Amino acid sequence: MIAEAGHYALVLALALALIQSTVPLVGARWRDPALMNVARSAALAQLLFVAASFAALVMLHVTSDFSVVNVFENSHSLKPLIYKITGVWGNHEGSMLLWVSILALFGGMVAAFGNNLPLSLRAHVLAVQAWIASAFYLFILITSNPFLRIVNPPIEGRDLNPVLQDIGLAVHPPMLYLGYVGFSISFSFAVAALIEGRIDAAWARWVRPWTLVAWIFLTLGIAMGSYWAYYELGWGGWWFWDPVENASLMPWLAGTALLHSLVVMEKRNALKVWTILLSILAFSLSLLGTFLVRSGVLTSVHAFATDPTRGVFILLILCIFIGGSLSLYAWRASALKQGGLFAPISREGALVLNNLFLTTACATVFIGTLYPLALEVVTGEKISVGAPFFNLTFAPLFLPLMLAVPFGPLLAWKRGDLLGAAQRLMAAGIAALIGVAVLWAWTGGGSTFAPLAIGLAIFVIAGALTDLAERTGLFRLPLSVSFRRARGLPRSSWGTVFAHAGVGIALIGIVCETTWNSEYIGSMKPDDVAIIARYQLRLDGATQRQGPNYREMLAHFTVSLDGERLATMTPSKRNFTTRGSTTTEAALLTRGFSQIYVSLGETAADGAIAVRIYHKPMVLLIWLGPVLMAFGGLLSLSDRRLRVGAPKPAKALGGLQAAE
């Protein structure tokens, strides 16, 4: 009965979404408050039913009910409880149910916390949100029902893909979906504004918290996915430019540009048309990622589906929502007032420059990702676009962007002083030059690019600290006064400092890992010693161990530095008999921000074990940077001036600005 109840709850959620997508629009047309308020109650009820449906699927997995196809194909009675739960979204059907659950969650949050929104705007936003929900409910019920029964239930399940049996699956997909789906709120606000033909700074103030929430989760989701691939797949890399990885990077780039554009709109009531377009593009790119993962056009560790029928359905959803929103944009955008003007050298100008670089970088990734797929469809020819293309196109766009980042916060609104900002950044520039000189001397004149790139990262970090010092009067005022000013700074200012510094820290990690990474690849027998970056790793032997639903071979390495024993590392190979597959469990030894990484290959007939050993200097900074960026986003979100329920504009201002 649990499966039937979950299915029925999903059908009821669809019915409520259809009501939510139509009745409030009629109410807005007739200016009937009662009909417009239907959106709020329908959104909350829809959230309740889809949550019940998701809870039902979780219960089926936890109880190992193999009479349900989804449980049979993706679970096993011996699987640990944590993986029974995370296995719910480790497959196509379950992950789509999580997707719509998060969509309903965001809609419910707008309904619950959007009481200060103008009634007609809230009605339109929730109606658009319901359009999206209705399409995906239909997609699930028609092509991807997670509650299908098996007529003759088997005794045991087929188990979850062993690669996905990792704690990373408990964190990475939900965070990624919270980011992907979170941009639907920005999209709904944009479409609602186009329908009403009205937009102003108050609109930006309402949209910005939702965009910030989505951006924070997407940042953490991408970082967690990168780290999961790094330690779980045994290859030692942290980014492969896989099309599905790119599909998460593109909405992140568009969302970052959108956040900066919203700041300009909120402060100066400018860039309205640009902000609306970015709101549409951020979620459109999220939908594109959904299509790539679930259409069967890609074969990847990230991809779920290979059924062309599903791909056609999602492609239809893409055409309706992306094509429809862009058509509405083309029709209505010219009716929006442009707002305040500003000089090219100003904080607004710096943010526009930032957006141009971000959107161009996003377009580069878009072309590099989709061009091979389009070429194969049109000509049947298969080509591969990988790291060389992206390194030659993406990196040159980010270097000038990084150079410009410290200048933006130091420029005044409307008209800035570039020379004055450069003078205030003099100390940051000197710190960067010193860093370049020290690295050049330390590396013995090796790579020229690496010291320069790290110098640029130091400039970004020091520039963020310079902005903080300027705001607090550090070194100009007594320390007690600076401390009081620091405590009184808006949290969004602190958030900007952490976010920008996080970018610089991530760049240091990327450059160090890619430039000074050392590796040892070979076969080792017991008592053999591998030497890498002054570390000695001796293979002591291998043992066998039985896990809950796998058998594991562990290799034992003693790690020493200059003859002094440091630790023991135990990488392993796991054999999952139910699935008939093996996984590599890498061993990591952290030293500061650097790591030693050991993964195992096959065992030869003579007992020799193939091993990969890496020394990755400063590699943890690659993920510490995004964590700091997300923390900066959280600080901004907690700013008392930036609440989810933004205050109503003064009545004298007449609410939203009327269109021309």
XYZ file of C-alpha atoms in Angstrom:
660
model
C 0.000 0.000 0.000
C 2.936 2.347 0.546
C 3.762 2.371 -3.172
C 0.153 3.019 -4.152
C -0.129 5.802 -1.560
C 3.054 7.425 -2.887
C 1.779 7.213 -6.451
C -1.625 8.622 -5.486
C 0.040 11.500 -3.574
C 2.014 12.337 -6.726
C -1.183 12.407 -8.789
C -2.795 14.732 -6.242
C 0.309 16.964 -6.361
C -0.141 17.183 -10.148
C -3.820 18.132 -9.728
C -2.879 20.867 -7.241
C -0.136 22.126 -9.567
C -2.656 22.420 -12.410
C -4.993 24.423 -10.155
C -2.071 26.593 -8.993
C -1.035 27.237 -12.590
C -4.423 28.553 -13.746
C -6.669 29.900 -10.980
C -4.223 32.603 -9.703
C -3.727 33.873 -13.261
C -7.479 34.287 -13.615
C -7.500 36.046 -10.254
C -4.739 38.407 -11.347
C -6.616 39.130 -14.561
C -9.838 39.880 -12.686
C -8.001 41.479 -9.728
C -9.723 39.044 -7.401
C -7.675 38.616 -4.168
C -9.439 35.383 -3.217
C -8.492 33.683 -6.490
C -4.932 35.029 -6.327
C -4.571 33.638 -2.799
C -5.370 30.166 -4.139
C -1.724 30.100 -5.297
C -0.457 30.173 -1.715
C -2.661 27.389 -0.341
C -2.178 25.244 -3.469
C 1.617 25.587 -3.272
C 1.680 24.543 0.384
C -0.681 21.615 -0.225
C 1.345 20.553 -3.266
C 4.508 20.527 -1.115
C 2.731 18.347 1.453
C 1.673 15.738 -1.102
C 4.945 15.531 -2.986
C 6.807 15.252 0.352
C 4.513 12.361 1.251
C 5.271 10.731 -2.098
C 9.025 11.098 -1.590
C 8.759 9.765 1.980
C 6.897 6.738 0.613
C 9.727 5.948 -1.801
C 12.294 6.314 0.992
C 10.267 3.911 3.148
C 10.126 1.363 0.311
C 13.911 1.458 -0.018
C 14.523 1.279 3.737
C 12.241 -1.769 4.091
C 13.725 -3.401 0.949
C 10.354 -3.873 -0.733
C 11.534 -5.644 -3.899
C 8.008 -5.827 -5.274
C 8.671 -2.257 -6.483
C 10.760 -2.091 -9.667
C 12.740 0.938 -8.483
C 13.769 -0.789 -5.241
C 14.593 -4.081 -6.979
C 16.849 -2.418 -9.548
C 18.667 -0.120 -7.131
C 18.817 -1.772 -3.714
C 19.869 -4.876 -1.811
C 18.827 -6.166 1.600
C 22.461 -6.276 2.818
C 23.207 -2.714 1.765
C 23.955 -0.354 4.711
C 21.001 1.799 5.779
C 22.644 5.067 4.715
C 23.026 3.748 1.175
C 19.457 2.444 1.148
C 18.328 6.012 1.810
C 20.749 7.743 -0.566
C 20.010 5.092 -3.176
C 16.560 6.664 -3.475
C 18.090 9.413 -5.642
C 20.878 7.259 -7.069
C 18.675 6.386 -10.041
C 16.651 8.236 -12.649
C 13.145 7.825 -11.228
C 14.078 8.579 -7.633
C 16.260 11.529 -8.546
C 13.415 13.044 -10.586
C 11.118 12.687 -7.585
C 13.755 14.491 -5.497
C 13.923 17.141 -8.249
C 10.196 17.905 -8.137
C 10.171 17.694 -4.338
C 12.764 20.469 -4.181
C 10.791 22.400 -6.800
C 7.693 22.144 -4.593
C 9.809 23.089 -1.564
C 10.909 26.348 -3.160
C 7.353 27.090 -4.263
C 6.114 26.392 -0.753
C 8.780 28.677 0.724
C 7.716 31.523 -1.563
C 4.129 30.904 -0.473
C 5.081 30.816 3.201
C 7.597 33.676 3.294
C 6.342 35.837 0.434
C 3.551 37.584 2.333
C 5.161 40.969 1.699
C 5.141 40.478 -2.064
C 2.494 42.333 -4.049
C -0.426 39.920 -4.338
C -0.504 39.861 -8.133
C 3.263 39.315 -8.368
C 3.112 36.406 -5.920
C 0.206 34.911 -7.849
C 2.125 35.105 -11.129
C 5.356 33.731 -9.598
C 3.618 30.731 -8.047
C 1.632 30.119 -11.240
C 4.825 29.981 -13.316
C 6.379 27.707 -10.688
C 3.332 25.441 -11.026
C 3.729 25.324 -14.828
C 7.206 23.888 -14.337
C 6.000 21.482 -11.656
C 3.096 20.250 -13.790
C 5.402 19.439 -16.691
C 7.735 17.390 -14.527
C 4.915 15.634 -12.657
C 3.594 14.526 -16.033
C 7.102 13.455 -17.071
C 7.447 11.296 -13.959
C 3.972 9.776 -14.101
C 4.107 9.003 -17.835
C 7.730 7.931 -18.377
C 9.479 7.570 -14.993
C 7.056 6.281 -12.378
C 9.122 5.205 -9.314
C 6.213 3.214 -7.844
C 5.730 0.531 -10.528
C 5.131 -2.940 -9.133
C 6.602 -6.310 -10.176
C 3.975 -9.007 -10.673
C 6.171 -11.787 -9.242
C 8.435 -10.071 -6.691
C 12.017 -11.413 -6.449
C 13.583 -12.322 -3.119
C 16.609 -10.064 -3.547
C 17.459 -6.820 -5.344
C 20.121 -6.033 -7.952
C 21.911 -3.539 -5.684
C 22.871 0.076 -6.349
C 25.700 0.966 -8.708
C 28.784 0.360 -6.497
C 30.342 3.666 -7.537
C 27.350 5.429 -5.978
C 27.621 3.577 -2.671
C 29.477 6.398 -1.017
C 28.624 9.102 1.494
C 29.197 11.667 -1.266
C 25.911 10.566 -2.834
C 24.134 11.661 0.342
C 25.415 15.214 -0.114
C 26.252 15.902 -3.749
C 22.924 15.338 -5.617
C 20.630 17.066 -3.081
C 22.911 20.108 -2.977
C 23.198 20.174 -6.741
C 19.421 19.931 -7.145
C 18.853 22.670 -4.578
C 21.029 24.830 -6.812
C 19.554 23.728 -10.128
C 15.953 23.935 -9.000
C 16.517 27.025 -6.879
C 17.063 29.054 -10.020
C 13.464 28.232 -10.957
C 12.385 30.957 -8.502
C 14.488 33.554 -10.331
C 13.000 32.262 -13.591
C 9.442 32.497 -12.221
C 10.025 36.027 -10.949
C 11.422 37.036 -14.343
C 8.493 35.573 -16.298
C 6.043 37.115 -13.811
C 7.701 40.513 -14.280
C 7.452 40.145 -18.065
C 3.785 39.174 -17.826
C 3.024 42.190 -15.639
C 5.387 44.444 -17.588
C 6.715 45.918 -14.353
C 10.095 45.664 -12.661
C 12.141 47.853 -10.310
C 14.666 47.755 -7.465
C 12.108 46.211 -5.107
C 11.763 43.282 -7.516
C 15.548 42.754 -7.386
C 15.400 42.874 -3.592
C 12.819 40.076 -3.592
C 14.643 37.919 -6.141
C 18.163 38.260 -4.777
C 17.786 36.056 -1.636
C 16.338 33.171 -3.666
C 19.100 33.461 -6.244
C 21.674 33.576 -3.473
C 20.277 30.406 -1.864
C 20.424 28.563 -5.198
C 23.950 29.833 -5.895
C 25.207 28.747 -2.458
C 23.874 25.221 -2.852
C 25.084 24.919 -6.445
C 28.578 26.087 -5.404
C 28.720 23.485 -2.634
C 27.171 20.823 -4.867
C 29.747 21.298 -7.621
C 32.600 21.320 -5.081
C 31.287 18.182 -3.368
C 30.854 16.435 -6.724
C 34.400 17.332 -7.703
C 35.791 15.978 -4.428
C 33.647 12.835 -4.693
C 34.980 12.110 -8.193
C 38.515 12.840 -6.942
C 38.553 10.267 -4.139
C 35.974 7.743 -5.353
C 36.788 7.117 -9.013
C 40.482 6.401 -8.373
C 41.813 8.582 -11.188
C 43.217 11.353 -8.993
C 41.683 14.218 -10.983
C 39.243 16.831 -9.741
C 37.700 18.111 -13.016
C 37.401 16.282 -16.325
C 35.377 18.759 -18.429
C 32.819 15.988 -18.706
C 29.652 17.298 -20.472
C 27.598 16.644 -17.348
C 30.125 18.473 -15.174
C 29.910 21.337 -17.645
C 26.124 21.216 -17.385
C 26.423 22.175 -13.708
C 29.140 24.776 -14.358
C 27.070 26.708 -16.917
C 24.151 27.630 -14.609
C 26.703 28.469 -11.905
C 28.399 30.981 -14.220
C 25.046 32.451 -15.275
C 23.884 32.527 -11.645
C 27.056 34.332 -10.550
C 26.480 36.937 -13.252
C 22.830 37.202 -12.171
C 23.806 37.880 -8.556
C 26.071 40.743 -9.582
C 23.423 42.113 -11.930
C 20.826 42.018 -9.139
C 23.144 44.084 -6.944
C 23.292 46.799 -9.614
C 19.546 46.700 -10.071
C 18.858 46.844 -6.343
C 21.288 49.718 -5.717
C 20.894 51.744 -8.900
C 17.668 50.463 -10.525
C 19.686 49.704 -13.676
C 20.421 46.675 -15.929
C 16.771 45.566 -15.822
C 16.639 43.880 -19.215
C 20.001 42.187 -18.628
C 18.883 40.916 -15.214
C 15.664 39.447 -16.611
C 17.623 37.667 -19.353
C 20.125 36.202 -16.877
C 17.254 35.007 -14.662
C 15.835 33.116 -17.642
C 19.208 31.765 -18.782
C 20.298 30.478 -15.356
C 17.299 28.160 -15.049
C 17.287 27.347 -18.768
C 20.843 26.038 -18.404
C 19.691 24.013 -15.389
C 16.995 22.441 -17.576
C 19.628 21.758 -20.207
C 21.663 19.885 -17.603
C 18.587 17.823 -16.755
C 18.194 16.979 -20.449
C 21.849 15.960 -20.862
C 21.783 13.653 -17.840
C 18.436 11.985 -18.579
C 18.016 11.950 -22.343
C 20.464 9.175 -23.180
C 22.610 11.437 -25.397
C 25.530 11.009 -22.989
C 27.260 8.029 -21.443
C 28.753 9.146 -18.158
C 29.105 8.159 -14.524
C 26.671 11.043 -13.935
C 24.076 9.975 -16.507
C 20.914 8.152 -15.420
C 18.774 7.368 -18.439
C 19.206 5.810 -21.847
C 15.539 5.764 -22.890
C 15.015 8.013 -25.954
C 11.319 8.467 -25.038
C 12.343 10.276 -21.886
C 14.786 12.392 -23.865
C 12.052 13.483 -26.288
C 9.743 14.381 -23.382
C 12.414 16.473 -21.647
C 13.349 18.079 -24.955
C 9.705 19.092 -25.349
C 9.777 20.612 -21.839
C 12.954 22.502 -22.776
C 11.397 23.877 -25.945
C 8.250 25.011 -24.137
C 9.896 26.730 -21.188
C 13.110 28.032 -22.740
C 11.526 28.931 -26.066
C 8.396 30.339 -24.440
C 10.268 32.469 -21.893
C 12.710 33.836 -24.466
C 9.828 34.641 -26.815
C 8.041 36.462 -24.002
C 11.311 38.265 -23.252
C 11.698 39.349 -26.884
C 8.114 40.626 -26.880
C 8.001 42.413 -23.521
C 11.575 43.433 -22.626
C 11.448 46.624 -24.690
C 8.567 47.841 -22.519
C 10.711 47.852 -19.364
C 12.239 51.136 -18.229
C 16.021 51.035 -18.170
C 16.508 52.938 -14.912
C 19.624 54.793 -13.727
C 22.554 55.700 -15.940
C 26.200 55.309 -14.934
C 29.688 56.050 -16.233
C 31.814 53.221 -17.679
C 34.304 53.686 -14.821
C 32.049 52.965 -11.848
C 31.043 50.070 -9.667
C 28.155 49.374 -12.040
C 30.615 49.370 -14.936
C 32.883 46.926 -13.120
C 29.942 44.613 -12.472
C 28.888 44.821 -16.128
C 32.458 43.912 -17.154
C 32.346 41.028 -14.697
C 29.074 39.833 -16.244
C 30.430 40.057 -19.777
C 33.382 37.831 -18.886
C 31.176 35.362 -17.001
C 28.579 35.071 -19.758
C 31.269 34.753 -22.438
C 32.928 32.000 -20.416
C 29.515 30.339 -20.063
C 28.978 30.580 -23.823
C 32.401 28.999 -24.390
C 31.530 26.037 -22.181
C 28.115 25.799 -23.864
C 29.641 25.605 -27.338
C 32.363 23.169 -26.298
C 29.795 20.904 -24.649
C 27.015 20.893 -27.237
C 28.933 21.287 -30.499
C 30.117 17.629 -30.582
C 26.557 16.441 -29.852
C 25.066 18.677 -32.546
C 27.728 17.630 -35.057
C 27.010 13.960 -34.418
C 23.263 14.502 -34.911
C 23.738 16.438 -38.158
C 26.637 14.571 -39.805
C 27.060 11.362 -37.796
C 30.687 12.328 -37.168
C 31.980 11.891 -33.634
C 34.539 14.309 -32.216
C 35.844 14.839 -28.707
C 36.180 18.277 -27.132
C 38.159 18.000 -23.932
C 40.542 19.787 -21.624
C 42.806 21.330 -24.322
C 39.904 23.271 -25.856
C 38.537 24.489 -22.526
C 41.968 25.355 -21.140
C 42.710 27.487 -24.213
C 39.330 29.253 -24.252
C 38.003 29.300 -20.693
C 41.198 30.205 -18.828
C 42.023 33.354 -20.885
C 38.568 34.716 -20.086
C 38.950 34.157 -16.354
C 42.404 35.745 -16.020
C 41.294 39.321 -16.887
C 38.150 38.752 -14.814
C 40.326 37.890 -11.806
C 42.414 40.998 -12.439
C 39.287 43.174 -12.427
C 37.640 41.615 -9.346
C 39.517 43.660 -6.681
C 38.727 46.963 -8.420
C 34.915 46.644 -8.366
C 34.256 47.056 -4.606
C 36.678 50.034 -4.446
C 34.896 52.030 -7.154
C 32.042 54.387 -6.306
C 28.525 53.935 -7.657
C 27.568 55.934 -10.769
C 31.042 57.446 -11.329
C 34.260 55.981 -9.951
C 37.927 56.900 -9.710
C 40.021 54.187 -11.362
C 43.331 55.819 -10.413
C 42.225 56.161 -6.795
C 41.190 52.476 -6.691
C 44.543 51.482 -8.200
C 46.382 53.494 -5.546
C 44.432 51.789 -2.771
C 45.307 48.420 -4.325
C 49.021 49.267 -4.361
C 49.729 47.111 -1.300
C 47.845 44.187 -2.850
C 49.877 44.574 -6.047
C 53.137 44.620 -4.104
C 52.112 41.480 -2.187
C 51.343 39.780 -5.516
C 54.724 40.760 -6.990
C 56.525 39.491 -3.908
C 54.642 36.215 -4.194
C 55.633 35.883 -7.867
C 59.305 36.614 -7.080
C 59.425 34.147 -4.177
C 57.797 31.385 -6.218
C 60.067 32.064 -9.189
C 63.134 31.720 -6.965
C 61.773 28.672 -5.128
C 60.888 26.765 -8.301
C 64.237 27.583 -9.896
C 62.759 29.411 -12.876
C 60.564 26.490 -13.973
C 57.039 27.249 -15.122
C 56.481 30.928 -15.892
C 52.705 30.748 -15.874
C 52.314 29.188 -12.421
C 54.019 31.948 -10.369
C 52.123 34.606 -12.341
C 48.796 32.848 -11.783
C 49.465 32.485 -8.059
C 50.504 36.144 -7.960
C 47.141 36.987 -9.520
C 45.383 34.877 -6.869
C 47.289 36.709 -4.131
C 46.213 40.000 -5.715
C 42.546 38.908 -5.565
C 42.822 37.809 -1.912
C 44.769 40.901 -0.871
C 42.329 43.058 -2.857
C 39.402 41.622 -0.888
C 41.257 42.379 2.360
C 42.039 45.889 1.068
C 38.329 46.525 0.580
C 37.750 45.408 4.172
C 40.582 47.638 5.429
C 39.176 50.629 3.538
C 35.707 50.114 4.975
C 36.962 49.801 8.553
C 39.662 52.491 8.361
C 42.343 49.991 9.345
C 45.806 51.617 9.622
C 44.146 55.054 9.365
C 42.069 55.082 12.539
C 42.721 53.782 16.058
C 42.409 50.003 16.269
C 39.408 50.203 18.604
C 37.556 52.418 16.135
C 38.386 50.077 13.233
C 37.145 47.156 15.280
C 33.835 48.911 15.979
C 33.446 49.785 12.300
C 34.178 46.166 11.364
C 31.447 44.974 13.735
C 29.039 47.482 12.221
C 29.721 46.506 8.617
C 26.779 44.921 6.783
C 27.141 41.164 6.574
C 26.862 41.399 2.814
C 30.145 43.344 2.811
C 31.809 40.560 4.767
C 30.209 38.087 2.382
C 31.786 39.835 -0.608
C 35.219 39.659 1.056
C 34.931 35.921 1.757
C 33.512 35.121 -1.704
C 36.229 36.998 -3.578
C 38.986 35.614 -1.330
C 37.591 32.119 -1.922
C 38.063 32.559 -5.674
C 41.721 33.440 -5.124
C 42.293 30.511 -2.751
C 40.742 28.060 -5.228
C 43.016 29.414 -7.973
C 46.103 28.813 -5.809
C 45.011 25.201 -5.280
C 44.325 24.669 -8.995
C 47.689 26.082 -10.079
C 49.711 24.195 -7.439
C 47.994 20.864 -8.115
C 48.259 21.056 -11.894
C 51.828 22.411 -11.971
C 53.674 20.569 -9.193
C 51.680 17.329 -9.031
C 53.959 14.238 -8.788
C 52.941 10.702 -9.675
C 54.228 7.147 -9.509
C 52.554 4.477 -11.638
C 53.809 0.911 -11.484
C 53.474 -2.548 -9.947
C 54.572 -3.293 -6.419
C 55.141 -6.453 -4.384
C 55.361 -6.669 -0.598
C 58.382 -4.736 0.782
C 58.750 -2.709 -2.436
C 59.212 1.022 -1.847
C 57.924 3.852 -4.031
C 59.502 7.299 -3.646
C 57.514 10.389 -4.545
C 58.152 14.022 -3.539
C 60.545 12.961 -0.718
C 57.948 10.525 0.689
C 58.666 6.792 0.840
C 55.739 4.381 0.578
C 56.471 0.738 1.400
C 53.935 -1.946 0.524
C 53.670 -4.156 3.610
C 51.187 -6.596 2.111
C 47.508 -7.148 1.348
C 44.604 -8.603 3.323
C 41.045 -9.645 2.530
C 37.935 -8.401 4.354
C 34.216 -9.095 4.020
C 31.967 -6.006 3.876
C 28.151 -5.790 4.168
C 27.549 -6.417 0.457
C 31.061 -6.695 -0.987
C 34.421 -8.391 -0.519
C 37.413 -6.124 -0.162
C 41.164 -6.423 -0.701
C 43.163 -3.905 1.336
C 46.772 -3.000 0.621
C 48.827 -1.673 3.537
C 51.383 1.051 2.858
C 53.750 2.532 5.436
C 54.464 6.177 4.630
C 57.729 7.778 5.736
C 59.317 11.174 5.206
C 63.130 11.276 5.222
C 63.164 7.968 7.107
C 60.635 9.024 9.769
C 57.416 6.970 9.822
C 54.295 9.121 9.369
C 51.254 6.900 8.882
C 49.740 3.804 7.328
C 47.563 4.045 4.214
C 45.088 1.315 3.218
C 43.654 1.706 -0.299
C 41.367 -1.115 -1.386
C 39.544 -2.847 -4.209
C 35.930 -3.866 -3.565
C 34.151 -6.646 -5.424
C 30.344 -6.392 -5.442
C 29.165 -9.887 -6.344
C 25.508 -8.964 -6.922
C 26.404 -6.371 -9.539
C 29.494 -8.285 -10.710
C 31.633 -5.147 -10.611
C 34.561 -3.716 -8.703
C 35.426 -0.280 -7.363
C 38.641 1.332 -6.242
C 38.699 2.989 -2.825
C 41.578 5.447 -2.780
C 43.534 6.172 0.410
C 44.326 9.792 1.262
C 46.963 11.155 3.638
C 46.559 14.864 4.325
C 49.599 16.981 5.153
C 48.523 20.582 5.614
C 46.597 21.434 2.453
C 48.481 18.805 0.431
C 47.656 15.125 0.047
C 49.256 11.814 -0.829
C 46.815 9.773 -2.911
C 47.066 5.996 -3.443
C 44.735 3.895 -5.581
C 44.974 0.252 -6.640
C 44.727 -1.428 -10.012
C 44.633 -5.110 -10.886
C 46.629 -7.839 -9.136
C 48.956 -9.817 -11.400
C 49.466 -13.592 -11.293
C 52.789 -13.178 -9.457
C 51.098 -11.164 -6.676
C 52.250 -7.733 -7.855
C 49.652 -4.982 -7.400
C 49.281 -2.163 -9.904
C 49.304 1.135 -7.998
C 48.904 4.815 -8.705
C 50.515 7.161 -6.179
C 50.197 10.928 -6.385
C 51.515 13.810 -4.351
C 49.133 16.716 -4.786
C 50.442 19.966 -3.308
C 47.823 22.381 -1.898
C 45.049 20.352 -3.512
C 42.573 20.937 -0.669
C 42.543 24.654 -1.483
C 40.596 23.742 -4.632
C 37.616 22.853 -2.422
C 38.322 25.226 0.458
C 37.844 28.128 -1.968
C 34.247 27.191 -2.911
C 33.440 26.549 0.765
C 34.600 30.095 1.583
C 32.589 31.412 -1.360
C 29.473 29.642 -0.092
C 30.166 30.943 3.431
C 30.351 34.444 1.983
C 26.990 33.812 0.339
C 25.538 32.705 3.688
C 26.832 35.871 5.354
C 25.168 37.955 2.656
C 21.955 35.986 3.030
C 21.936 36.636 6.785
C 22.233 40.404 6.273
C 19.282 42.067 7.956
C 18.824 44.199 4.847
C 18.356 41.078 2.721
C 15.507 39.011 4.109
C 13.597 36.353 2.204
C 10.425 38.276 2.906
C 11.573 41.674 1.633
C 9.681 44.672 2.990
C 7.057 46.308 0.856
C 8.184 49.458 -0.933
C 6.730 52.661 0.418
C 3.235 53.379 -0.821
C 4.420 56.688 -2.153
C 6.571 54.822 -4.612
C 3.537 53.034 -5.927
C 4.938 49.534 -5.685
C 6.511 48.298 -8.862
C 7.400 50.857 -11.485
C 4.898 50.976 -14.316
C 6.078 50.058 -17.758
C 6.281 52.615 -20.469
